[in-house]
Amino acid sequence: MSSAHPNTAGAAGTPQKKPGLGSMGRQGRNVGAAKRYDSNRGKLRLSKQNRVNWPLTILAAVLSLVILVPLYFAVVSSLKDNATIGGFELPKTWNWGNYAQAWNMVNYPHAAWTTLLITVCATALTLVSNTFVAYAIARNMDRPFFKFLYYFFIAAMFVPFTVIMLPLARQMGWMHLDNQFGLIVLYTVLGLGTNLFIGVGFIRSIPVSLEEAARIDGASTWRVFWTIVFPLMGPINATIGIMTVLWVWNDFMLPLIILTNQQDSTIQLSQYVFSSQFNTNYPVAFASYLMAMAPVLIVYIFAQRWVVSGVMRGAVK
């Protein structure tokens, strides 16, 4: 006869105790308490997410009013006449003729076309040059020359334009570049510091392993750049392009000191030239300013997300 282990026999012979009503009650209370705790935590998270940050909201509202109130005043004033201008109330008679008069006095079609041509060319040249230079610097930051070049362009961002304004104007005159072509070149060079700061930071965030894998497959540096790096730079190039468009279109100082031919005047410079005609007709002046501002305002409204996201991606590695 084989004898079983005493502990085994005892375990097999001893009947299993069923949980009593007290233990089941305690388990039920524990489960209920856990559910209530999770529910309270969920409500707390929702309340924190839905909580309004009133100081920042009030600050944003005040800053918005600082911009919107002058814009509203300009729009309302452009539809009045000299007898009723000066208040914030809506005009009793909407004088749309102010826009037609400003259109003719500023020669808006010619000035707008000139500004558009300079803006498009400067933006295209900026994107091409910045893309090549940013890629070369980002992939060679361990070399002293490229590191010096990067910080040299970054340092140029902190030089006030008024310091180099007059020497720059004289230099462009000596080189016979006091025309639209010279203006396009200046926009490209003067914007290189800021654009490189954004572009280099973005390219350095692209994994080098992607380029190394392409080189293992036999791709040259030129092919790696155009097939891998350049497509990935789409968001940052869109940001740089939009920022350049806004800067070139709205700029007044560079055309004023560089352009010598009145036929080359941009829309901002044309308004300045004809400002003497607006001395006693402020509604026409406001209409002219709004027409000059409208194109870039529309562009920025639809493209502002590219500007914000691109700057954040380029500035933070």
C-alpha atoms as a printed R data frame, in Angstrom:
    type eleno elety resid chain resno       x       y       z
1   ATOM     1    CA   MET     A     1   0.000   0.000   0.000
2   ATOM     2    CA   SER     A     2   1.251   3.378  -0.856
3   ATOM     3    CA   SER     A     3   0.752   6.111   1.625
4   ATOM     4    CA   ALA     A     4   0.097   9.722   0.545
5   ATOM     5    CA   HIS     A     5   1.991  12.705   1.923
6   ATOM     6    CA   PRO     A     6   0.359  13.899   5.151
7   ATOM     7    CA   ASN     A     7   0.008  17.447   3.949
8   ATOM     8    CA   THR     A     8  -1.454  16.272   0.673
9   ATOM     9    CA   ALA     A     9  -3.885  13.988   2.381
10  ATOM    10    CA   GLY     A    10  -4.869  16.686   4.795
11  ATOM    11    CA   ALA     A    11  -5.394  19.164   2.006
12  ATOM    12    CA   ALA     A    12  -7.431  16.697   0.050
13  ATOM    13    CA   GLY     A    13  -9.447  15.619   3.025
14  ATOM    14    CA   THR     A    14 -10.153  19.068   4.380
15  ATOM    15    CA   PRO     A    15 -13.217  20.673   2.767
16  ATOM    16    CA   GLN     A    16 -12.752  24.099   1.091
17  ATOM    17    CA   LYS     A    17 -14.200  27.015   3.051
18  ATOM    18    CA   LYS     A    18 -16.542  29.211   1.108
19  ATOM    19    CA   PRO     A    19 -16.137  32.959   1.525
20  ATOM    20    CA   GLY     A    20 -18.519  34.340   4.041
21  ATOM    21    CA   LEU     A    21 -20.911  37.215   3.621
22  ATOM    22    CA   GLY     A    22 -18.574  39.500   5.589
23  ATOM    23    CA   SER     A    23 -15.605  38.998   3.263
24  ATOM    24    CA   MET     A    24 -17.818  39.393   0.177
25  ATOM    25    CA   GLY     A    25 -19.136  42.628   1.611
26  ATOM    26    CA   ARG     A    26 -15.642  43.940   2.248
27  ATOM    27    CA   GLN     A    27 -14.591  43.062  -1.312
28  ATOM    28    CA   GLY     A    28 -17.645  44.825  -2.693
29  ATOM    29    CA   ARG     A    29 -16.898  47.924  -0.647
30  ATOM    30    CA   ASN     A    30 -13.257  47.909  -1.843
31  ATOM    31    CA   VAL     A    31 -14.295  47.608  -5.490
32  ATOM    32    CA   GLY     A    32 -16.819  50.401  -5.057
33  ATOM    33    CA   ALA     A    33 -14.250  52.630  -3.385
34  ATOM    34    CA   ALA     A    34 -11.747  51.966  -6.193
35  ATOM    35    CA   LYS     A    35 -14.353  52.860  -8.827
36  ATOM    36    CA   ARG     A    36 -15.258  56.054  -6.981
37  ATOM    37    CA   TYR     A    37 -11.539  56.932  -6.693
38  ATOM    38    CA   ASP     A    38 -10.968  56.393 -10.421
39  ATOM    39    CA   SER     A    39 -14.105  58.390 -11.185
40  ATOM    40    CA   ASN     A    40 -12.961  61.266  -8.981
41  ATOM    41    CA   ARG     A    41  -9.501  61.234 -10.590
42  ATOM    42    CA   GLY     A    42 -11.098  61.342 -14.040
43  ATOM    43    CA   LYS     A    43 -13.304  64.261 -13.031
44  ATOM    44    CA   LEU     A    44 -10.267  66.047 -11.574
45  ATOM    45    CA   ARG     A    45  -8.327  65.620 -14.821
46  ATOM    46    CA   LEU     A    46 -11.274  66.894 -16.845
47  ATOM    47    CA   SER     A    47 -11.699  69.876 -14.547
48  ATOM    48    CA   LYS     A    48  -8.006  70.776 -14.908
49  ATOM    49    CA   GLN     A    49  -8.211  70.473 -18.685
50  ATOM    50    CA   ASN     A    50 -11.374  72.553 -18.903
51  ATOM    51    CA   ARG     A    51 -10.168  75.182 -16.449
52  ATOM    52    CA   VAL     A    52  -9.755  78.617 -18.050
53  ATOM    53    CA   ASN     A    53  -6.462  80.417 -17.492
54  ATOM    54    CA   TRP     A    54  -7.983  83.838 -16.937
55  ATOM    55    CA   PRO     A    55  -4.759  85.901 -16.705
56  ATOM    56    CA   LEU     A    56  -3.507  84.633 -20.064
57  ATOM    57    CA   THR     A    57  -6.976  84.960 -21.579
58  ATOM    58    CA   ILE     A    58  -7.262  88.587 -20.467
59  ATOM    59    CA   LEU     A    59  -3.735  89.334 -21.721
60  ATOM    60    CA   ALA     A    60  -4.536  87.785 -25.111
61  ATOM    61    CA   ALA     A    61  -7.752  89.815 -25.323
62  ATOM    62    CA   VAL     A    62  -5.926  93.065 -24.528
63  ATOM    63    CA   LEU     A    63  -3.212  92.367 -27.105
64  ATOM    64    CA   SER     A    64  -5.864  91.518 -29.682
65  ATOM    65    CA   LEU     A    65  -7.601  94.828 -29.048
66  ATOM    66    CA   VAL     A    66  -4.304  96.677 -29.499
67  ATOM    67    CA   ILE     A    67  -4.184  95.292 -33.050
68  ATOM    68    CA   LEU     A    68  -7.873  95.170 -33.943
69  ATOM    69    CA   VAL     A    69  -8.872  98.655 -32.770
70  ATOM    70    CA   PRO     A    70  -6.490 100.538 -35.122
71  ATOM    71    CA   LEU     A    71  -7.467  98.187 -37.943
72  ATOM    72    CA   TYR     A    72 -11.149  98.861 -37.306
73  ATOM    73    CA   PHE     A    73 -10.482 102.609 -37.222
74  ATOM    74    CA   ALA     A    74  -8.653 102.422 -40.561
75  ATOM    75    CA   VAL     A    75 -11.472 100.466 -42.223
76  ATOM    76    CA   VAL     A    76 -14.176 102.794 -40.909
77  ATOM    77    CA   SER     A    77 -12.203 105.926 -41.793
78  ATOM    78    CA   SER     A    78 -11.557 104.714 -45.339
79  ATOM    79    CA   LEU     A    79 -15.319 104.739 -45.973
80  ATOM    80    CA   LYS     A    80 -15.923 108.282 -44.670
81  ATOM    81    CA   ASP     A    81 -15.234 111.756 -45.976
82  ATOM    82    CA   ASN     A    82 -13.137 114.535 -44.476
83  ATOM    83    CA   ALA     A    83 -16.152 116.086 -42.767
84  ATOM    84    CA   THR     A    84 -17.053 112.980 -40.735
85  ATOM    85    CA   ILE     A    85 -13.654 111.355 -40.150
86  ATOM    86    CA   GLY     A    86 -12.291 111.100 -36.622
87  ATOM    87    CA   GLY     A    87 -14.650 108.784 -34.725
88  ATOM    88    CA   PHE     A    88 -15.207 105.068 -34.334
89  ATOM    89    CA   GLU     A    89 -18.841 105.111 -35.420
90  ATOM    90    CA   LEU     A    90 -19.873 103.575 -38.718
91  ATOM    91    CA   PRO     A    91 -20.335 106.034 -41.594
92  ATOM    92    CA   LYS     A    92 -23.864 106.974 -42.543
93  ATOM    93    CA   THR     A    93 -22.880 106.910 -46.204
94  ATOM    94    CA   TRP     A    94 -20.354 104.334 -47.379
95  ATOM    95    CA   ASN     A    95 -17.937 106.201 -49.626
96  ATOM    96    CA   TRP     A    96 -16.391 103.457 -51.777
97  ATOM    97    CA   GLY     A    97 -15.032 106.088 -54.127
98  ATOM    98    CA   ASN     A    98 -12.062 106.551 -51.791
99  ATOM    99    CA   TYR     A    99 -10.703 103.193 -52.921
100 ATOM   100    CA   ALA     A   100 -11.104 104.067 -56.587
101 ATOM   101    CA   GLN     A   101  -9.333 107.376 -56.041
102 ATOM   102    CA   ALA     A   102  -6.462 105.709 -54.165
103 ATOM   103    CA   TRP     A   103  -6.217 103.072 -56.909
104 ATOM   104    CA   ASN     A   104  -5.566 105.752 -59.512
105 ATOM   105    CA   MET     A   105  -3.377 108.088 -57.439
106 ATOM   106    CA   VAL     A   106  -0.951 105.370 -56.330
107 ATOM   107    CA   ASN     A   107  -1.058 103.589 -59.710
108 ATOM   108    CA   TYR     A   108  -1.901 100.467 -57.771
109 ATOM   109    CA   PRO     A   109  -1.725  97.892 -60.636
110 ATOM   110    CA   HIS     A   110   1.835  98.853 -61.616
111 ATOM   111    CA   ALA     A   111   3.054  99.168 -58.017
112 ATOM   112    CA   ALA     A   112   1.439  95.879 -57.012
113 ATOM   113    CA   TRP     A   113   2.936  94.064 -60.010
114 ATOM   114    CA   THR     A   114   6.417  95.430 -59.245
115 ATOM   115    CA   THR     A   115   6.112  94.420 -55.596
116 ATOM   116    CA   LEU     A   116   4.833  90.969 -56.551
117 ATOM   117    CA   LEU     A   117   7.733  90.425 -58.960
118 ATOM   118    CA   ILE     A   118  10.326  91.422 -56.354
119 ATOM   119    CA   THR     A   119   8.602  89.329 -53.677
120 ATOM   120    CA   VAL     A   120   8.406  86.158 -55.779
121 ATOM   121    CA   CYS     A   121  12.016  86.399 -57.002
122 ATOM   122    CA   ALA     A   122  13.395  87.210 -53.547
123 ATOM   123    CA   THR     A   123  11.446  84.343 -51.972
124 ATOM   124    CA   ALA     A   124  12.579  81.822 -54.598
125 ATOM   125    CA   LEU     A   125  16.231  82.877 -54.326
126 ATOM   126    CA   THR     A   126  16.001  82.789 -50.532
127 ATOM   127    CA   LEU     A   127  14.626  79.241 -50.470
128 ATOM   128    CA   VAL     A   128  17.238  77.897 -52.892
129 ATOM   129    CA   SER     A   129  20.249  79.540 -51.249
130 ATOM   130    CA   ASN     A   130  19.126  78.869 -47.686
131 ATOM   131    CA   THR     A   131  18.432  75.199 -48.409
132 ATOM   132    CA   PHE     A   132  21.913  74.531 -49.789
133 ATOM   133    CA   VAL     A   133  23.781  76.558 -47.171
134 ATOM   134    CA   ALA     A   134  21.758  75.172 -44.252
135 ATOM   135    CA   TYR     A   135  22.333  71.581 -45.374
136 ATOM   136    CA   ALA     A   136  26.077  72.109 -45.814
137 ATOM   137    CA   ILE     A   137  26.429  73.698 -42.376
138 ATOM   138    CA   ALA     A   138  24.168  71.233 -40.551
139 ATOM   139    CA   ARG     A   139  26.083  68.198 -41.800
140 ATOM   140    CA   ASN     A   140  29.526  69.739 -41.187
141 ATOM   141    CA   MET     A   141  29.129  71.439 -37.812
142 ATOM   142    CA   ASP     A   142  32.090  69.454 -36.481
143 ATOM   143    CA   ARG     A   143  34.410  71.333 -38.842
144 ATOM   144    CA   PRO     A   144  35.728  74.713 -37.643
145 ATOM   145    CA   PHE     A   145  35.075  76.550 -40.908
146 ATOM   146    CA   PHE     A   146  31.394  75.624 -41.098
147 ATOM   147    CA   LYS     A   147  30.890  76.290 -37.396
148 ATOM   148    CA   PHE     A   148  32.455  79.741 -37.817
149 ATOM   149    CA   LEU     A   149  30.270  80.370 -40.863
150 ATOM   150    CA   TYR     A   150  27.140  79.446 -38.930
151 ATOM   151    CA   TYR     A   151  27.863  81.738 -35.976
152 ATOM   152    CA   PHE     A   152  28.967  84.497 -38.346
153 ATOM   153    CA   PHE     A   153  25.546  84.541 -40.016
154 ATOM   154    CA   ILE     A   154  23.784  84.244 -36.657
155 ATOM   155    CA   ALA     A   155  25.750  87.214 -35.310
156 ATOM   156    CA   ALA     A   156  24.536  89.290 -38.249
157 ATOM   157    CA   MET     A   157  21.020  89.028 -36.807
158 ATOM   158    CA   PHE     A   158  22.042  91.292 -33.924
159 ATOM   159    CA   VAL     A   159  23.470  94.112 -36.054
160 ATOM   160    CA   PRO     A   160  20.921  96.979 -36.310
161 ATOM   161    CA   PHE     A   161  19.987  97.787 -39.882
162 ATOM   162    CA   THR     A   162  20.488 101.503 -39.259
163 ATOM   163    CA   VAL     A   163  24.215 100.856 -38.694
164 ATOM   164    CA   ILE     A   164  24.760  99.438 -42.183
165 ATOM   165    CA   MET     A   165  22.006 101.340 -43.991
166 ATOM   166    CA   LEU     A   166  23.995 104.221 -45.502
167 ATOM   167    CA   PRO     A   167  27.172 102.227 -46.319
168 ATOM   168    CA   LEU     A   168  24.978  99.596 -47.947
169 ATOM   169    CA   ALA     A   169  23.192 102.180 -50.082
170 ATOM   170    CA   ARG     A   170  26.484 103.684 -51.287
171 ATOM   171    CA   GLN     A   171  27.964 100.275 -52.016
172 ATOM   172    CA   MET     A   172  24.940  99.241 -54.095
173 ATOM   173    CA   GLY     A   173  25.227 102.516 -56.007
174 ATOM   174    CA   TRP     A   174  28.913 101.938 -56.796
175 ATOM   175    CA   MET     A   175  28.097  98.441 -58.059
176 ATOM   176    CA   HIS     A   176  25.188  99.783 -60.166
177 ATOM   177    CA   LEU     A   177  22.781  97.537 -58.257
178 ATOM   178    CA   ASP     A   178  20.413 100.325 -57.208
179 ATOM   179    CA   ASN     A   179  17.572  98.582 -59.033
180 ATOM   180    CA   GLN     A   180  15.130  95.714 -58.616
181 ATOM   181    CA   PHE     A   181  17.808  93.042 -59.080
182 ATOM   182    CA   GLY     A   182  19.988  94.564 -56.369
183 ATOM   183    CA   LEU     A   183  16.981  94.762 -54.064
184 ATOM   184    CA   ILE     A   184  16.271  91.054 -54.581
185 ATOM   185    CA   VAL     A   185  19.889  90.164 -53.767
186 ATOM   186    CA   LEU     A   186  19.797  92.265 -50.599
187 ATOM   187    CA   TYR     A   187  16.628  90.589 -49.347
188 ATOM   188    CA   THR     A   188  18.275  87.199 -49.855
189 ATOM   189    CA   VAL     A   189  21.493  88.129 -48.045
190 ATOM   190    CA   LEU     A   190  19.948  90.086 -45.171
191 ATOM   191    CA   GLY     A   191  17.474  87.317 -44.391
192 ATOM   192    CA   LEU     A   192  20.075  84.559 -44.434
193 ATOM   193    CA   GLY     A   193  20.876  84.748 -40.711
194 ATOM   194    CA   THR     A   194  17.352  84.137 -39.456
195 ATOM   195    CA   ASN     A   195  16.609  81.578 -42.151
196 ATOM   196    CA   LEU     A   196  19.789  79.623 -41.402
197 ATOM   197    CA   PHE     A   197  18.981  79.589 -37.704
198 ATOM   198    CA   ILE     A   198  15.663  77.918 -38.482
199 ATOM   199    CA   GLY     A   199  16.872  75.708 -41.334
200 ATOM   200    CA   VAL     A   200  19.994  74.310 -39.656
201 ATOM   201    CA   GLY     A   201  18.045  73.392 -36.537
202 ATOM   202    CA   PHE     A   202  15.479  71.545 -38.626
203 ATOM   203    CA   ILE     A   203  18.022  69.633 -40.749
204 ATOM   204    CA   ARG     A   204  19.950  68.504 -37.666
205 ATOM   205    CA   SER     A   205  16.743  66.897 -36.395
206 ATOM   206    CA   ILE     A   206  16.622  64.673 -39.519
207 ATOM   207    CA   PRO     A   207  18.315  61.311 -38.747
208 ATOM   208    CA   VAL     A   208  21.650  60.914 -40.530
209 ATOM   209    CA   SER     A   209  20.909  57.190 -40.847
210 ATOM   210    CA   LEU     A   210  18.478  57.951 -43.679
211 ATOM   211    CA   GLU     A   211  21.268  59.497 -45.727
212 ATOM   212    CA   GLU     A   212  23.742  56.760 -44.812
213 ATOM   213    CA   ALA     A   213  21.316  54.076 -45.990
214 ATOM   214    CA   ALA     A   214  20.943  55.851 -49.335
215 ATOM   215    CA   ARG     A   215  24.724  56.162 -49.730
216 ATOM   216    CA   ILE     A   216  25.128  52.442 -49.041
217 ATOM   217    CA   ASP     A   217  22.774  51.850 -51.976
218 ATOM   218    CA   GLY     A   218  25.093  53.920 -54.162
219 ATOM   219    CA   ALA     A   219  23.387  57.337 -54.065
220 ATOM   220    CA   SER     A   220  25.573  60.416 -54.406
221 ATOM   221    CA   THR     A   221  25.404  63.409 -52.069
222 ATOM   222    CA   TRP     A   222  23.474  65.371 -54.690
223 ATOM   223    CA   ARG     A   223  20.895  62.588 -55.052
224 ATOM   224    CA   VAL     A   224  20.628  62.123 -51.293
225 ATOM   225    CA   PHE     A   225  19.885  65.806 -50.904
226 ATOM   226    CA   TRP     A   226  17.174  65.985 -53.568
227 ATOM   227    CA   THR     A   227  15.475  62.647 -52.844
228 ATOM   228    CA   ILE     A   228  15.630  62.563 -49.031
229 ATOM   229    CA   VAL     A   229  16.543  65.865 -47.389
230 ATOM   230    CA   PHE     A   230  14.783  68.356 -49.645
231 ATOM   231    CA   PRO     A   231  11.331  66.659 -49.492
232 ATOM   232    CA   LEU     A   232  11.582  66.488 -45.691
233 ATOM   233    CA   MET     A   233  12.292  70.235 -45.598
234 ATOM   234    CA   GLY     A   234   8.866  71.029 -47.057
235 ATOM   235    CA   PRO     A   235   7.324  72.377 -43.806
236 ATOM   236    CA   ILE     A   236  10.332  74.518 -42.892
237 ATOM   237    CA   ASN     A   237  10.671  75.862 -46.437
238 ATOM   238    CA   ALA     A   238   6.995  76.806 -46.379
239 ATOM   239    CA   THR     A   239   7.569  78.715 -43.149
240 ATOM   240    CA   ILE     A   240  10.649  80.528 -44.466
241 ATOM   241    CA   GLY     A   241   8.840  81.333 -47.707
242 ATOM   242    CA   ILE     A   242   5.827  82.831 -45.939
243 ATOM   243    CA   MET     A   243   8.009  84.892 -43.605
244 ATOM   244    CA   THR     A   244   9.994  86.201 -46.581
245 ATOM   245    CA   VAL     A   245   6.828  87.121 -48.478
246 ATOM   246    CA   LEU     A   246   5.480  89.086 -45.512
247 ATOM   247    CA   TRP     A   247   8.797  90.885 -45.015
248 ATOM   248    CA   VAL     A   248   9.456  91.808 -48.649
249 ATOM   249    CA   TRP     A   249   5.904  92.920 -49.421
250 ATOM   250    CA   ASN     A   250   5.622  95.156 -46.352
251 ATOM   251    CA   ASP     A   251   9.176  96.520 -46.393
252 ATOM   252    CA   PHE     A   252   9.630 100.235 -46.926
253 ATOM   253    CA   MET     A   253  13.177 101.096 -45.862
254 ATOM   254    CA   LEU     A   254  15.189  99.024 -48.354
255 ATOM   255    CA   PRO     A   255  13.279 100.213 -51.453
256 ATOM   256    CA   LEU     A   256  13.581 103.780 -50.174
257 ATOM   257    CA   ILE     A   257  17.391 103.755 -49.932
258 ATOM   258    CA   ILE     A   258  18.173 101.417 -52.861
259 ATOM   259    CA   LEU     A   259  15.786 102.166 -55.727
260 ATOM   260    CA   THR     A   260  16.585 105.291 -57.727
261 ATOM   261    CA   ASN     A   261  14.114 104.874 -60.591
262 ATOM   262    CA   GLN     A   262  10.548 105.844 -59.754
263 ATOM   263    CA   GLN     A   263   9.254 103.226 -62.190
264 ATOM   264    CA   ASP     A   264  10.757 100.535 -59.944
265 ATOM   265    CA   SER     A   265   8.869 101.732 -56.858
266 ATOM   266    CA   THR     A   266   7.154  99.113 -54.734
267 ATOM   267    CA   ILE     A   267   3.652  99.606 -53.405
268 ATOM   268    CA   GLN     A   268   4.909 100.825 -50.025
269 ATOM   269    CA   LEU     A   269   7.285 103.302 -51.650
270 ATOM   270    CA   SER     A   270   4.574 104.508 -54.033
271 ATOM   271    CA   GLN     A   271   2.384 105.373 -51.063
272 ATOM   272    CA   TYR     A   272   5.201 107.402 -49.578
273 ATOM   273    CA   VAL     A   273   5.843 109.246 -52.859
274 ATOM   274    CA   PHE     A   274   2.207 110.188 -53.225
275 ATOM   275    CA   SER     A   275   1.666 110.859 -49.498
276 ATOM   276    CA   SER     A   276   1.736 114.612 -50.149
277 ATOM   277    CA   GLN     A   277  -1.488 114.181 -52.102
278 ATOM   278    CA   PHE     A   278  -3.148 112.651 -49.022
279 ATOM   279    CA   ASN     A   279  -2.349 115.516 -46.636
280 ATOM   280    CA   THR     A   280  -5.910 116.825 -46.692
281 ATOM   281    CA   ASN     A   281  -7.658 113.603 -47.678
282 ATOM   282    CA   TYR     A   282  -7.176 111.051 -44.933
283 ATOM   283    CA   PRO     A   283  -9.961 108.692 -46.079
284 ATOM   284    CA   VAL     A   284  -8.116 108.141 -49.372
285 ATOM   285    CA   ALA     A   285  -4.878 107.568 -47.453
286 ATOM   286    CA   PHE     A   286  -6.510 104.919 -45.255
287 ATOM   287    CA   ALA     A   287  -8.003 103.260 -48.332
288 ATOM   288    CA   SER     A   288  -4.556 103.136 -49.925
289 ATOM   289    CA   TYR     A   289  -2.984 101.599 -46.824
290 ATOM   290    CA   LEU     A   290  -5.658  98.930 -46.593
291 ATOM   291    CA   MET     A   291  -5.285  97.964 -50.257
292 ATOM   292    CA   ALA     A   292  -1.536  97.569 -49.773
293 ATOM   293    CA   MET     A   293  -2.044  95.462 -46.651
294 ATOM   294    CA   ALA     A   294  -4.855  93.238 -47.937
295 ATOM   295    CA   PRO     A   295  -2.850  90.703 -50.033
296 ATOM   296    CA   VAL     A   296  -0.351  89.738 -47.331
297 ATOM   297    CA   LEU     A   297  -3.035  89.772 -44.643
298 ATOM   298    CA   ILE     A   298  -5.019  87.196 -46.605
299 ATOM   299    CA   VAL     A   299  -1.885  85.090 -47.145
300 ATOM   300    CA   TYR     A   300  -1.017  85.140 -43.452
301 ATOM   301    CA   ILE     A   301  -4.538  84.247 -42.300
302 ATOM   302    CA   PHE     A   302  -4.484  81.039 -44.343
303 ATOM   303    CA   ALA     A   303  -0.809  80.203 -43.708
304 ATOM   304    CA   GLN     A   304  -0.240  81.178 -40.073
305 ATOM   305    CA   ARG     A   305  -0.082  77.565 -38.862
306 ATOM   306    CA   TRP     A   306   2.914  76.951 -41.142
307 ATOM   307    CA   VAL     A   307   4.703  79.955 -39.677
308 ATOM   308    CA   VAL     A   308   4.220  78.945 -36.034
309 ATOM   309    CA   SER     A   309   4.925  75.224 -36.470
310 ATOM   310    CA   GLY     A   310   7.943  75.830 -38.690
311 ATOM   311    CA   VAL     A   311   9.594  78.247 -36.288
312 ATOM   312    CA   MET     A   312   9.055  75.831 -33.389
313 ATOM   313    CA   ARG     A   313  10.492  72.884 -35.335
314 ATOM   314    CA   GLY     A   314  13.518  74.834 -36.466
315 ATOM   315    CA   ALA     A   315  14.306  76.463 -33.135
316 ATOM   316    CA   VAL     A   316  14.002  73.292 -31.030
317 ATOM   317    CA   LYS     A   317  16.199  70.392 -31.982
